Amino acid sequence: MPKTLRIVPLCSIHDPVRTHRNITYRLVPGTAVRARKLASTAGACRYVWNTVLADQQGLYLSARAAGAEPPSVSFFTLGKAYTQLRRVTPWLQELPFAPIRYTLKYQADAWQRLFRGQGARPRFKARRGDDRVTFPGGSFRIEGDVVRLARIGPMRLRRRGGNPYPDGVPKQVAVKRVGKRWHAVVCYEVEVGERPDDGRALGIDMNVGQVTTSDGAILRQPVSSMLMARHRRQQRVAARRRKGSRRRLRMVRRAARTARKLAMRRRNWQHQMSRRLADRAATLVVEDLRVRGMTASARGTVEQPGTNVQQKAGLNRSILHTGWGDLRRMLEYKAATVVAVHPAYSSQTCHACGHVSAASRPCQAQFKCVSCGHTAHADVNAARNILALGTGATGRRGALALATPQTRQPVSEAA
Ligand SMILES: [Zn+2]
């Protein structure tokens, strides 16, 4: 039977608020010298991360072996370790101070998560060419389409459509290497306008490769089988080549480029879908993804994916599966209100009578209630249950069960 339900209002923007927006630009170093400095700075971040981590891990392990409390780890204490390291490392002194120090902020955060029991131990960074470096406020300046990075120099920012937030205040710049290119993700503090409540709400069910709404729309994520086949082939070829060889590295890079292309397409689709959903209703009800993993088997999505993906299960599934978190984040800033509900049993509950039974799902696509005979598209039925949970939550927060009919909105059957 339905367990306790979690209802989390994720966001609500009915008044103007100040918030943050990340915009990705191509970063054009312009000269080989600047490109080299950028690469050394990113490399230095990795060096400092690994050196400080090795020390911290030693302290951590010896404390644990002695049965003592692990040492306190904060950005401040790690920052001090960096200052000492920099003093005895001449080549670090030629590189910008703040961005390299800032990498330890992420390490301190990782340690804090570990101590709270929310994450694994921070790991060493391998040299893979995907280095990144964050320039915190004060270590960069943006004028028009030029960003001036401390100790590196001025560089062009390129983006189709330019800066969508010309009034935004740039707070930090994250620079990362993507293949042979550099990207700069600028975080702006922006004022987001009021988004009026139009009284409409939409339930959203996210399944393998598709998004289904409570009003019956099915938005399928397009899959380029050609690109996926190419990716598989490149990985296969790379695996056959001798480890450490140039030819293998070349193929690994080609495979990475294909993977980026697939990711870009997925992202583009997610942006378009989230925009469409946000425009349809002010309130969007989604599944709480933090409990998604626990309920995945009950929903029969991971163990029994749709028949259309069964043949190419492995890779397809992983590609289709990733990104629901991204889609939801996009909804959170595009829609006026996003509510997350516990998705347990939303796919096994009859929307008409509230009966819960796994037997009501004769197949992946169909819902046929074993109690009242109500039939519907399985995902549409689930989306309606999700909507009912979310809209009931606004009036009677936390105190409703999935099988309480009166909390449900009357929705006519759209076949
Ligand atoms: Zn029923």
Short mmCIF file of C-alpha atoms and ligand atoms in Angstrom, two decimals:
data_model
loop_
_atom_site.label_atom_id
_atom_site.label_comp_id
_atom_site.label_asym_id
_atom_site.label_seq_id
_atom_site.Cartn_x
_atom_site.Cartn_y
_atom_site.Cartn_z
CA MET A 1 0.00 0.00 0.00
CA PRO A 2 1.14 3.60 -0.46
CA LYS A 3 3.70 4.63 2.05
CA THR A 4 4.36 8.09 3.36
CA LEU A 5 4.45 10.66 0.64
CA ARG A 6 6.99 13.33 0.22
CA ILE A 7 5.82 16.58 -1.25
CA VAL A 8 8.51 19.12 -1.89
CA PRO A 9 7.81 22.52 -3.39
CA LEU A 10 10.96 22.90 -5.45
CA CYS A 11 10.51 26.46 -6.52
CA SER A 12 7.90 29.13 -6.77
CA ILE A 13 8.37 32.42 -8.54
CA HIS A 14 5.39 34.68 -8.33
CA ASP A 15 7.37 37.72 -7.18
CA PRO A 16 10.48 39.19 -8.76
CA VAL A 17 13.52 37.51 -7.23
CA ARG A 18 17.25 37.68 -7.60
CA THR A 19 18.73 34.42 -8.70
CA HIS A 20 21.61 32.94 -10.69
CA ARG A 21 21.83 31.90 -14.32
CA ASN A 22 24.70 30.09 -16.01
CA ILE A 23 25.51 30.94 -19.61
CA THR A 24 28.04 28.94 -21.60
CA TYR A 25 30.29 30.71 -24.09
CA ARG A 26 33.04 29.60 -26.37
CA LEU A 27 36.23 31.03 -24.96
CA VAL A 28 38.72 32.12 -27.61
CA PRO A 29 42.25 32.44 -26.18
CA GLY A 30 43.37 34.30 -29.29
CA THR A 31 47.08 33.63 -28.83
CA ALA A 32 49.03 30.45 -28.18
CA VAL A 33 50.59 32.03 -25.09
CA ARG A 34 47.22 32.64 -23.47
CA ALA A 35 46.00 29.18 -24.41
CA ARG A 36 49.09 27.72 -22.76
CA LYS A 37 48.57 29.80 -19.61
CA LEU A 38 44.98 28.65 -19.46
CA ALA A 39 46.06 25.03 -19.77
CA SER A 40 48.75 25.44 -17.10
CA THR A 41 46.27 27.05 -14.72
CA ALA A 42 43.84 24.19 -15.20
CA GLY A 43 46.69 21.71 -14.76
CA ALA A 44 47.82 23.50 -11.61
CA CYS A 45 44.32 23.10 -10.17
CA ARG A 46 44.62 19.36 -10.66
CA TYR A 47 48.15 19.35 -9.14
CA VAL A 48 47.04 21.34 -6.08
CA TRP A 49 43.89 19.25 -5.69
CA ASN A 50 45.87 16.00 -5.75
CA THR A 51 48.71 17.22 -3.51
CA VAL A 52 46.37 18.61 -0.84
CA LEU A 53 44.10 15.57 -1.12
CA ALA A 54 47.03 13.20 -0.54
CA ASP A 55 47.91 15.07 2.68
CA GLN A 56 44.31 15.17 3.86
CA GLN A 57 43.74 11.54 3.08
CA GLY A 58 46.81 10.63 5.13
CA LEU A 59 45.43 12.59 8.08
CA TYR A 60 41.99 11.12 7.60
CA LEU A 61 43.18 7.52 7.43
CA SER A 62 45.57 7.79 10.39
CA ALA A 63 42.81 9.42 12.46
CA ARG A 64 40.45 6.62 11.56
CA ALA A 65 43.07 3.96 12.32
CA ALA A 66 43.60 5.56 15.73
CA GLY A 67 39.86 5.65 16.31
CA ALA A 68 39.96 9.42 16.60
CA GLU A 69 37.70 12.04 15.09
CA PRO A 70 38.65 12.86 11.47
CA PRO A 71 40.44 16.20 11.12
CA SER A 72 38.30 19.25 10.45
CA VAL A 73 38.38 20.11 6.79
CA SER A 74 37.23 23.51 5.62
CA PHE A 75 37.97 25.70 2.64
CA PHE A 76 39.91 27.88 5.09
CA THR A 77 42.23 25.11 6.33
CA LEU A 78 42.77 23.70 2.83
CA GLY A 79 43.40 27.23 1.59
CA LYS A 80 46.17 27.60 4.14
CA ALA A 81 47.73 24.34 2.93
CA TYR A 82 47.69 25.77 -0.60
CA THR A 83 49.35 29.00 0.50
CA GLN A 84 52.18 26.98 2.02
CA LEU A 85 52.47 24.79 -1.06
CA ARG A 86 52.57 27.85 -3.31
CA ARG A 87 55.36 29.40 -1.25
CA VAL A 88 57.68 26.47 -2.02
CA THR A 89 56.54 25.90 -5.62
CA PRO A 90 57.92 28.64 -7.91
CA TRP A 91 55.92 27.67 -11.00
CA LEU A 92 52.66 28.04 -9.05
CA GLN A 93 53.57 31.62 -8.22
CA GLU A 94 53.42 32.60 -11.87
CA LEU A 95 49.81 31.45 -12.13
CA PRO A 96 46.70 33.19 -10.77
CA PHE A 97 46.26 32.71 -7.02
CA ALA A 98 42.50 32.79 -6.42
CA PRO A 99 41.25 30.35 -9.10
CA ILE A 100 43.70 27.62 -8.09
CA ARG A 101 42.84 28.14 -4.42
CA TYR A 102 39.16 27.96 -5.30
CA THR A 103 39.50 24.37 -6.52
CA LEU A 104 39.97 23.45 -2.84
CA LYS A 105 36.54 24.88 -2.10
CA TYR A 106 35.13 21.97 -4.08
CA GLN A 107 37.40 19.57 -2.21
CA ALA A 108 36.31 20.99 1.17
CA ASP A 109 32.68 20.61 0.06
CA ALA A 110 33.37 16.99 -0.89
CA TRP A 111 34.85 16.29 2.56
CA GLN A 112 31.87 17.93 4.25
CA ARG A 113 29.53 15.75 2.25
CA LEU A 114 31.50 12.68 3.28
CA PHE A 115 31.33 13.63 6.97
CA ARG A 116 27.58 14.16 6.68
CA GLY A 117 27.35 10.70 5.14
CA GLN A 118 26.14 12.09 1.82
CA GLY A 119 29.03 11.28 -0.44
CA ALA A 120 32.13 9.25 -1.12
CA ARG A 121 35.67 10.30 -0.33
CA PRO A 122 37.02 12.95 -2.72
CA ARG A 123 39.03 11.30 -5.46
CA PHE A 124 42.26 12.09 -7.19
CA LYS A 125 41.99 13.81 -10.53
CA ALA A 126 43.48 12.05 -13.51
CA ARG A 127 45.08 13.87 -16.40
CA ARG A 128 42.41 13.44 -19.01
CA GLY A 129 42.34 16.77 -20.76
CA ASP A 130 38.98 17.77 -19.31
CA ASP A 131 40.48 20.12 -16.76
CA ARG A 132 38.47 22.99 -15.41
CA VAL A 133 39.18 26.05 -13.37
CA THR A 134 36.80 28.45 -11.66
CA PHE A 135 37.64 32.14 -11.49
CA PRO A 136 35.81 33.52 -8.45
CA GLY A 137 34.65 37.13 -8.20
CA GLY A 138 37.59 39.53 -8.18
CA SER A 139 39.77 37.35 -10.40
CA PHE A 140 38.09 38.32 -13.67
CA ARG A 141 36.41 41.25 -15.37
CA ILE A 142 33.90 41.18 -18.21
CA GLU A 143 33.58 44.09 -20.62
CA GLY A 144 31.26 43.47 -23.54
CA ASP A 145 32.31 40.22 -25.14
CA VAL A 146 35.77 40.20 -23.60
CA VAL A 147 36.65 38.50 -20.35
CA ARG A 148 39.85 39.45 -18.59
CA LEU A 149 41.16 36.55 -16.51
CA ALA A 150 43.70 37.26 -13.77
CA ARG A 151 47.31 36.66 -14.89
CA ILE A 152 46.12 35.26 -18.21
CA GLY A 153 44.76 38.21 -20.11
CA PRO A 154 41.81 39.28 -22.23
CA MET A 155 39.89 36.68 -24.22
CA ARG A 156 36.86 36.75 -26.46
CA LEU A 157 33.54 35.23 -25.32
CA ARG A 158 31.50 33.89 -28.20
CA ARG A 159 27.92 32.76 -28.17
CA ARG A 160 25.17 32.78 -30.75
CA GLY A 161 22.63 35.34 -29.56
CA GLY A 162 25.17 37.01 -27.28
CA ASN A 163 24.52 37.46 -23.58
CA PRO A 164 20.83 36.89 -22.77
CA TYR A 165 21.28 38.70 -19.44
CA PRO A 166 22.90 42.04 -20.34
CA ASP A 167 21.76 43.44 -16.95
CA GLY A 168 23.07 40.43 -15.04
CA VAL A 169 26.03 40.80 -12.69
CA PRO A 170 28.73 38.22 -13.47
CA LYS A 171 29.69 36.44 -10.24
CA GLN A 172 32.14 33.79 -11.39
CA VAL A 173 33.56 32.25 -14.53
CA ALA A 174 34.17 28.51 -14.83
CA VAL A 175 36.58 27.70 -17.63
CA LYS A 176 36.77 24.18 -18.96
CA ARG A 177 38.38 22.33 -21.80
CA VAL A 178 36.05 20.51 -24.13
CA GLY A 179 37.98 18.52 -26.69
CA LYS A 180 40.33 20.99 -28.34
CA ARG A 181 38.22 23.98 -27.34
CA TRP A 182 37.63 26.05 -24.25
CA HIS A 183 34.28 26.96 -22.79
CA ALA A 184 33.53 29.63 -20.23
CA VAL A 185 30.44 29.24 -18.07
CA VAL A 186 29.58 32.65 -16.68
CA CYS A 187 27.33 32.72 -13.64
CA TYR A 188 25.21 35.88 -13.60
CA GLU A 189 23.12 37.21 -10.76
CA VAL A 190 19.88 38.25 -12.43
CA GLU A 191 16.50 39.62 -11.52
CA VAL A 192 13.80 37.19 -12.63
CA GLY A 193 10.49 38.77 -13.40
CA GLU A 194 7.21 37.85 -11.82
CA ARG A 195 5.46 34.84 -13.31
CA PRO A 196 1.72 34.97 -12.64
CA ASP A 197 -0.18 31.91 -11.49
CA ASP A 198 -2.55 31.06 -14.34
CA GLY A 199 -4.31 28.46 -12.18
CA ARG A 200 -3.22 25.63 -14.44
CA ALA A 201 -1.25 22.61 -13.30
CA LEU A 202 0.35 19.80 -15.24
CA GLY A 203 1.53 16.42 -13.98
CA ILE A 204 4.69 15.08 -15.62
CA ASP A 205 5.79 11.46 -15.81
CA MET A 206 9.36 10.85 -16.88
CA ASN A 207 10.00 7.46 -18.36
CA VAL A 208 12.70 5.86 -20.45
CA GLY A 209 13.16 8.19 -23.37
CA GLN A 210 9.88 10.04 -23.05
CA VAL A 211 7.99 12.59 -21.04
CA THR A 212 4.23 12.20 -20.61
CA THR A 213 1.90 14.88 -19.33
CA SER A 214 -1.38 14.53 -17.43
CA ASP A 215 -3.28 16.05 -20.37
CA GLY A 216 -2.17 13.19 -22.58
CA ALA A 217 0.78 14.59 -24.48
CA ILE A 218 3.67 12.21 -25.09
CA LEU A 219 6.96 13.88 -25.84
CA ARG A 220 9.43 11.41 -27.19
CA GLN A 221 13.14 12.01 -26.94
CA PRO A 222 14.56 11.61 -30.43
CA VAL A 223 17.42 9.15 -30.70
CA SER A 224 19.99 9.31 -33.45
CA SER A 225 20.68 5.64 -34.10
CA MET A 226 23.32 6.65 -36.60
CA LEU A 227 25.28 8.63 -34.01
CA MET A 228 24.82 5.92 -31.43
CA ALA A 229 26.04 3.25 -33.82
CA ARG A 230 29.04 5.41 -34.63
CA HIS A 231 29.77 5.85 -30.94
CA ARG A 232 29.58 2.13 -30.30
CA ARG A 233 31.84 1.40 -33.25
CA GLN A 234 34.43 3.96 -32.15
CA GLN A 235 34.48 2.55 -28.64
CA ARG A 236 34.85 -0.97 -29.99
CA VAL A 237 37.70 0.00 -32.27
CA ALA A 238 39.43 1.91 -29.48
CA ALA A 239 39.14 -1.08 -27.15
CA ARG A 240 40.87 -3.31 -29.71
CA ARG A 241 43.88 -1.03 -30.08
CA ARG A 242 46.96 -1.35 -27.95
CA LYS A 243 46.76 0.44 -24.61
CA GLY A 244 48.79 3.63 -24.49
CA SER A 245 49.15 3.82 -28.27
CA ARG A 246 48.55 6.97 -30.26
CA ARG A 247 46.05 5.23 -32.50
CA ARG A 248 43.99 4.17 -29.51
CA LEU A 249 44.07 7.67 -28.04
CA ARG A 250 42.94 9.09 -31.38
CA MET A 251 39.95 6.77 -31.47
CA VAL A 252 39.11 7.46 -27.81
CA ARG A 253 39.00 11.16 -28.69
CA ARG A 254 36.79 10.56 -31.68
CA ALA A 255 34.40 8.54 -29.52
CA ALA A 256 34.36 11.36 -26.99
CA ARG A 257 33.46 13.82 -29.74
CA THR A 258 30.55 11.65 -30.83
CA ALA A 259 29.40 11.35 -27.21
CA ARG A 260 29.47 15.15 -26.89
CA LYS A 261 27.39 15.47 -30.01
CA LEU A 262 24.79 13.10 -28.56
CA ALA A 263 24.81 15.01 -25.28
CA MET A 264 24.35 18.31 -27.13
CA ARG A 265 21.33 16.98 -28.97
CA ARG A 266 19.80 15.66 -25.76
CA ARG A 267 20.35 19.01 -24.08
CA ASN A 268 18.78 20.85 -26.96
CA TRP A 269 15.71 18.62 -26.74
CA GLN A 270 15.52 19.12 -22.98
CA HIS A 271 15.63 22.88 -23.40
CA GLN A 272 12.84 22.82 -25.97
CA MET A 273 10.68 20.43 -23.94
CA SER A 274 11.09 22.31 -20.68
CA ARG A 275 10.17 25.55 -22.41
CA ARG A 276 7.06 23.96 -23.90
CA LEU A 277 5.99 22.46 -20.57
CA ALA A 278 6.64 25.68 -18.65
CA ASP A 279 4.52 27.61 -21.14
CA ARG A 280 1.61 25.20 -20.79
CA ALA A 281 0.96 25.62 -17.06
CA ALA A 282 2.25 27.75 -14.19
CA THR A 283 2.43 24.79 -11.83
CA LEU A 284 4.32 21.65 -12.84
CA VAL A 285 4.23 18.51 -10.72
CA VAL A 286 7.16 16.15 -11.14
CA GLU A 287 8.46 13.01 -9.48
CA ASP A 288 10.87 13.44 -6.61
CA LEU A 289 14.03 12.08 -8.23
CA ARG A 290 15.76 11.46 -4.91
CA VAL A 291 13.45 8.51 -4.34
CA ARG A 292 13.33 7.54 -7.98
CA GLY A 293 16.01 4.88 -7.66
CA MET A 294 14.14 3.11 -4.87
CA THR A 295 10.90 2.93 -6.76
CA ALA A 296 12.30 2.22 -10.19
CA SER A 297 11.63 -1.50 -9.95
CA ALA A 298 8.05 -0.96 -8.78
CA ARG A 299 7.53 1.28 -11.78
CA GLY A 300 8.93 -1.41 -14.01
CA THR A 301 11.00 1.03 -16.00
CA VAL A 302 14.53 -0.15 -15.40
CA GLU A 303 13.91 -3.87 -15.33
CA GLN A 304 11.39 -3.71 -18.15
CA PRO A 305 12.11 -0.83 -20.47
CA GLY A 306 9.78 -0.12 -23.34
CA THR A 307 9.91 -2.58 -26.19
CA ASN A 308 11.27 0.07 -28.53
CA VAL A 309 14.53 0.21 -26.60
CA GLN A 310 14.90 -3.41 -25.61
CA GLN A 311 17.02 -4.42 -28.57
CA LYS A 312 19.74 -1.90 -27.99
CA ALA A 313 19.23 -1.93 -24.25
CA GLY A 314 22.63 -1.16 -22.67
CA LEU A 315 23.86 2.00 -24.27
CA ASN A 316 20.52 3.37 -25.34
CA ARG A 317 19.13 3.02 -21.89
CA SER A 318 22.04 4.77 -20.27
CA ILE A 319 21.83 7.60 -22.76
CA LEU A 320 18.09 7.94 -22.46
CA HIS A 321 18.18 7.62 -18.72
CA THR A 322 20.64 10.34 -18.01
CA GLY A 323 19.41 13.84 -18.06
CA TRP A 324 16.12 13.71 -16.18
CA GLY A 325 17.84 15.65 -13.43
CA ASP A 326 18.89 18.23 -16.01
CA LEU A 327 15.39 18.45 -17.45
CA ARG A 328 13.95 19.01 -14.01
CA ARG A 329 16.49 21.71 -13.22
CA MET A 330 15.47 23.46 -16.43
CA LEU A 331 11.81 23.23 -15.42
CA GLU A 332 12.68 24.69 -12.03
CA TYR A 333 13.89 27.92 -13.53
CA LYS A 334 11.50 28.13 -16.46
CA ALA A 335 8.21 27.34 -14.72
CA ALA A 336 6.57 29.53 -12.09
CA THR A 337 6.12 26.70 -9.60
CA VAL A 338 7.54 23.18 -9.54
CA VAL A 339 6.30 20.64 -7.00
CA ALA A 340 8.00 17.28 -6.43
CA VAL A 341 5.99 14.32 -5.16
CA HIS A 342 6.93 10.83 -4.04
CA PRO A 343 6.34 8.70 -7.14
CA ALA A 344 5.71 5.40 -5.35
CA TYR A 345 2.89 3.42 -6.92
CA SER A 346 1.99 6.24 -9.30
CA SER A 347 2.24 3.76 -12.15
CA GLN A 348 0.23 1.03 -10.42
CA THR A 349 -2.60 3.16 -9.08
CA CYS A 350 -5.84 3.50 -11.02
CA HIS A 351 -6.55 7.16 -11.57
CA ALA A 352 -10.31 6.52 -11.74
CA CYS A 353 -10.87 4.44 -8.58
CA GLY A 354 -7.57 4.58 -6.69
CA HIS A 355 -7.04 0.81 -6.65
CA VAL A 356 -3.36 -0.16 -6.39
CA SER A 357 -2.20 -3.31 -8.13
CA ALA A 358 0.78 -4.37 -10.16
CA ALA A 359 -1.60 -6.55 -12.17
CA SER A 360 -3.17 -3.41 -13.62
CA ARG A 361 -0.15 -3.15 -15.89
CA PRO A 362 -0.56 -5.99 -18.42
CA CYS A 363 2.24 -4.43 -20.47
CA GLN A 364 4.55 -1.47 -20.42
CA ALA A 365 2.32 0.80 -22.46
CA GLN A 366 -1.15 -0.02 -21.13
CA PHE A 367 -3.00 0.48 -17.87
CA LYS A 368 -6.08 -1.65 -17.24
CA CYS A 369 -7.52 -1.46 -13.74
CA VAL A 370 -8.20 -4.92 -12.27
CA SER A 371 -10.81 -3.38 -9.97
CA CYS A 372 -12.94 -1.02 -12.09
CA GLY A 373 -11.79 -1.84 -15.60
CA HIS A 374 -10.61 1.70 -16.33
CA THR A 375 -8.15 1.71 -19.22
CA ALA A 376 -5.65 4.38 -20.14
CA HIS A 377 -2.20 4.89 -21.55
CA ALA A 378 0.01 3.73 -18.67
CA ASP A 379 2.19 6.83 -18.59
CA VAL A 380 -0.76 9.21 -18.90
CA ASN A 381 -2.39 7.42 -15.96
CA ALA A 382 0.84 7.85 -13.98
CA ALA A 383 1.13 11.53 -14.93
CA ARG A 384 -2.43 12.12 -13.71
CA ASN A 385 -1.66 10.46 -10.38
CA ILE A 386 1.40 12.67 -10.07
CA LEU A 387 -0.70 15.74 -10.82
CA ALA A 388 -3.29 14.69 -8.23
CA LEU A 389 -0.57 14.30 -5.62
CA GLY A 390 0.89 17.69 -6.33
CA THR A 391 -2.30 19.69 -6.55
CA GLY A 392 -3.70 18.03 -3.45
CA ALA A 393 -0.49 19.00 -1.71
CA THR A 394 -1.02 22.71 -2.13
CA GLY A 395 -4.21 22.59 -0.04
CA ARG A 396 -3.50 19.74 2.34
CA ARG A 397 0.24 19.64 2.67
CA GLY A 398 1.72 16.28 3.52
CA ALA A 399 -1.46 14.63 4.67
CA LEU A 400 -2.70 12.76 1.68
CA ALA A 401 -2.31 9.33 0.25
CA LEU A 402 -2.21 8.36 -3.38
CA ALA A 403 -5.42 6.37 -3.07
CA THR A 404 -7.57 9.16 -1.66
CA PRO A 405 -10.02 9.91 -4.46
CA GLN A 406 -11.27 13.30 -3.25
CA THR A 407 -7.83 14.86 -3.58
CA ARG A 408 -7.83 14.13 -7.25
CA GLN A 409 -8.77 16.60 -9.90
CA PRO A 410 -11.58 15.46 -12.14
CA VAL A 411 -9.92 14.79 -15.47
CA SER A 412 -11.94 13.65 -18.42
CA GLU A 413 -10.68 10.72 -20.39
CA ALA A 414 -8.90 11.86 -23.52
CA ALA A 415 -8.71 8.35 -24.94
ZN ZN B 1 -9.88 1.47 -11.21
#
